[in-house]
Each structure stands twice: as structure tokens, then as C-alpha cells.
Amino acid sequence: MNSCIFCKILAGDIPSKKIYEDEKFYAFLDIFPAGKGHTLVIPKEHSADIHEISSDQYGALAATAKDVADLLQRKLSSEGTTIFQMNRESGWQTVFHIHMHVIPRWSDDALHKPWDIAPAVDSDLVELQRIICE
Ligand code: 5GP
Ligand code: ZN
């Protein structure tokens, strides 16, 4: 039995507030929203995370998130948009069916960047570049 919450939402076993649907993707309002209009965009085919899904499917998911972002911006007159996409426990993912968070933003909303701004040590960047590109 599939215990995935988002697969249950897709099956209609758990109710959700749909705002967009097509053949391959589904978008619905988050029940613990970071702000007004916080929406989750998911593929109908289950993949756990970015490391499991194909590049083509990920591209199509991102394109759908862009359309949803435009829809939210138009309907809610938001000033900006923040997209989050968490992967695996270390990447803050809690529901292991890949999804994009589309969060309409206003300059006076309550969100903060989740990291502290501090300059990198240049030699660390050089070493990382070497490791990643070699
Ligand atoms: P993650 O932490 O995996 O990136 O995001 C999971 C998101 O799913 C969270 O923002 C959480 O609020 C949302 N969520 C969890 N369960 C449900 C649910 O049953 N319905 C809806 N609409 N959202 C859910
Ligand atoms: Zn699933």
C-alpha cells in the first residue's frame, strides 16, 4: 500500500484545495502556509526527490511551477515570488514525494532568508571548484 500523503491527495483519499491541474501535475494550497497563497506543485507520478526524478520530468515540474507562480501573482497581486524545493531529510524535506513550494511574497511579509549572510573564504571556493569540476 502506498503510504505517501501526496499520492493519497492525488487519489482523493485526503482532501486538498486544488488551484491547478493538468494531465501530469497538480497544485494545491499548503495547509501549514509560510504565507498567503503558499502552493505546492507536484507531479502525478510519484518520485521521492530531485535525485530520483529524471531531468525532463524535473524541467516539466519547474515549468508548471512557473505557470502557477504567474497565476498566483496575477490573482493575488503579489510583489514577488519565492520558490523552495527541499530534498531529503538533510535538505529539509518532510514529505517524500517531490514538490515545489511556490510562495507569493510582499515586501512587508514575515519571511526571512534561511541562511546567515557571510562572505566565503576564497581559497575554499577554489578548492570546491577543483573538486566539483575535476
Ligand atoms: P517539505 O517540508 O517536504 O518541503 O514540504 C511539505 C509541505 O507539505 C509542508 O509545507 C506541509 O505544510 C505540507 N503538507 C503536509 N501535509 C499536508 C497535507 O495533508 N495537505 C496539504 N495541503 N499540505 C500538506
Ligand atoms: Zn507520492
Coordinates of C-alpha atoms and ligand atoms in Angstrom, one line a residue:
M1 CA 0.0 0.0 0.0
N2 CA 1.3 3.5 -0.9
S3 CA 1.6 5.5 2.3
C4 CA 2.7 8.7 0.6
I5 CA 0.5 11.6 1.7
F6 CA 0.7 13.4 -1.6
C7 CA -0.3 10.2 -3.5
K8 CA -3.3 10.0 -1.2
I9 CA -4.2 13.6 -2.1
L10 CA -3.9 12.7 -5.8
A11 CA -6.1 9.7 -5.3
G12 CA -8.7 11.9 -3.5
D13 CA -8.3 10.0 -0.2
I14 CA -7.1 13.2 1.6
P15 CA -8.9 16.4 0.7
S16 CA -7.0 19.3 -0.8
K17 CA -7.6 22.8 -2.1
K18 CA -6.7 22.4 -5.8
I19 CA -5.7 25.5 -7.6
Y20 CA -4.3 23.9 -10.8
E21 CA -4.3 20.5 -12.5
D22 CA -3.3 19.1 -15.9
E23 CA -2.5 15.6 -17.2
K24 CA 0.8 15.3 -15.3
F25 CA 0.8 17.9 -12.5
Y26 CA -1.3 19.0 -9.6
A27 CA -1.1 22.2 -7.5
F28 CA -2.8 22.8 -4.1
L29 CA -2.7 25.1 -1.1
D30 CA -0.3 24.2 1.7
I31 CA -2.1 23.5 5.0
F32 CA 0.8 25.0 7.0
P33 CA 1.5 28.0 4.8
A34 CA 4.6 30.2 5.0
G35 CA 2.3 33.0 3.8
K36 CA -0.8 33.8 1.8
G37 CA -1.2 31.7 -1.3
H38 CA 1.6 29.2 -0.4
T39 CA 1.1 26.5 -3.0
L40 CA 2.7 23.0 -3.6
V41 CA 3.2 21.8 -7.2
I42 CA 3.6 18.0 -7.5
P43 CA 3.9 15.5 -10.4
K44 CA 1.2 12.9 -10.5
E45 CA 3.8 10.2 -11.0
H46 CA 5.5 9.5 -7.6
S47 CA 9.2 10.4 -7.4
A48 CA 10.8 10.9 -4.0
D49 CA 13.2 13.8 -4.7
I50 CA 15.4 15.6 -7.2
H51 CA 17.9 12.8 -7.2
E52 CA 15.3 10.2 -8.3
I53 CA 13.3 12.2 -10.9
S54 CA 14.5 12.5 -14.5
S55 CA 15.9 15.8 -15.7
D56 CA 13.0 16.0 -18.2
Q57 CA 10.4 15.5 -15.6
Y58 CA 12.1 17.9 -13.3
G59 CA 12.1 20.5 -16.1
A60 CA 8.4 20.0 -16.7
L61 CA 7.7 20.3 -12.9
A62 CA 9.6 23.6 -12.8
A63 CA 7.7 24.9 -15.9
T64 CA 4.4 24.1 -14.2
A65 CA 5.6 25.9 -11.0
K66 CA 6.4 28.9 -13.2
D67 CA 2.9 28.9 -14.6
V68 CA 1.5 28.6 -11.0
A69 CA 3.7 31.4 -9.9
D70 CA 2.3 33.6 -12.7
L71 CA -1.3 32.6 -11.8
L72 CA -0.7 33.5 -8.1
Q73 CA 1.0 36.7 -8.9
R74 CA -1.9 37.7 -11.2
K75 CA -4.7 36.7 -8.8
L76 CA -3.2 37.8 -5.5
S77 CA -1.2 40.9 -6.9
S78 CA 1.9 39.7 -5.1
E79 CA 5.0 41.8 -5.3
G80 CA 7.5 38.8 -5.6
T81 CA 7.7 35.1 -5.6
T82 CA 10.0 32.7 -3.6
I83 CA 10.4 29.0 -4.8
F84 CA 11.6 26.4 -2.4
Q85 CA 12.3 22.8 -3.3
M86 CA 13.7 20.6 -0.5
N87 CA 15.3 17.3 -1.0
R88 CA 15.8 14.5 1.6
E89 CA 15.9 15.0 5.4
S90 CA 19.2 16.9 5.3
G91 CA 17.6 19.3 2.7
W92 CA 14.6 19.9 5.0
Q93 CA 12.2 17.7 3.0
T94 CA 9.4 16.2 5.2
V95 CA 7.1 14.7 2.5
F96 CA 9.0 12.4 0.3
H97 CA 7.0 13.0 -2.9
I98 CA 8.9 15.7 -4.9
H99 CA 7.2 19.1 -4.8
M100 CA 7.9 22.7 -5.4
H101 CA 6.8 25.4 -2.9
V102 CA 5.5 28.5 -4.7
I103 CA 5.3 31.3 -2.2
P104 CA 3.8 34.7 -3.2
R105 CA 5.8 37.5 -1.5
W106 CA 5.2 41.0 -0.3
S107 CA 7.9 43.4 1.0
D108 CA 6.2 43.5 4.4
D109 CA 5.6 39.8 4.9
A110 CA 7.1 37.7 7.7
L111 CA 9.5 35.5 5.8
H112 CA 13.3 35.7 6.4
K113 CA 16.1 34.2 4.4
P114 CA 17.0 30.8 6.0
W115 CA 20.8 31.4 6.0
D116 CA 23.1 34.0 7.5
I117 CA 24.9 36.2 5.0
A118 CA 28.7 35.9 5.4
P119 CA 31.5 36.1 2.8
A120 CA 33.1 32.9 1.7
V121 CA 36.9 32.3 2.1
D122 CA 38.2 32.5 -1.5
S123 CA 40.6 29.5 -1.1
D124 CA 37.6 27.4 0.0
L125 CA 35.8 28.3 -3.2
V126 CA 38.8 27.5 -5.3
E127 CA 39.2 24.1 -3.6
L128 CA 35.4 23.3 -4.1
Q129 CA 35.6 24.3 -7.7
R130 CA 38.5 21.9 -8.2
I131 CA 36.7 19.0 -6.5
I132 CA 33.4 19.6 -8.4
C133 CA 34.9 20.2 -11.8
E134 CA 37.7 17.7 -11.9
Ligands
5GP1 P1 8.6 19.8 2.6 O1 8.9 20.1 4.1 O2 8.7 18.3 2.4 O3 9.4 20.6 1.6 O4 7.1 20.3 2.4 C1 6.0 19.5 2.7 C2 4.8 20.5 2.8 O5 3.6 19.8 2.7 C3 4.8 21.3 4.1 O6 4.9 22.7 3.8 C4 3.5 20.9 4.7 O7 2.8 22.0 5.3 C5 2.7 20.4 3.6 N1 1.7 19.4 3.9 C6 2.0 18.3 4.7 N2 0.8 17.5 4.8 C7 -0.1 18.1 4.0 C8 -1.5 17.9 3.7 O8 -2.0 16.8 4.1 N3 -2.1 18.7 2.9 C9 -1.5 19.9 2.4 N4 -2.3 20.7 1.6 N5 -0.2 20.2 2.7 C10 0.5 19.3 3.5
ZN2 ZN 3.7 10.0 -3.7

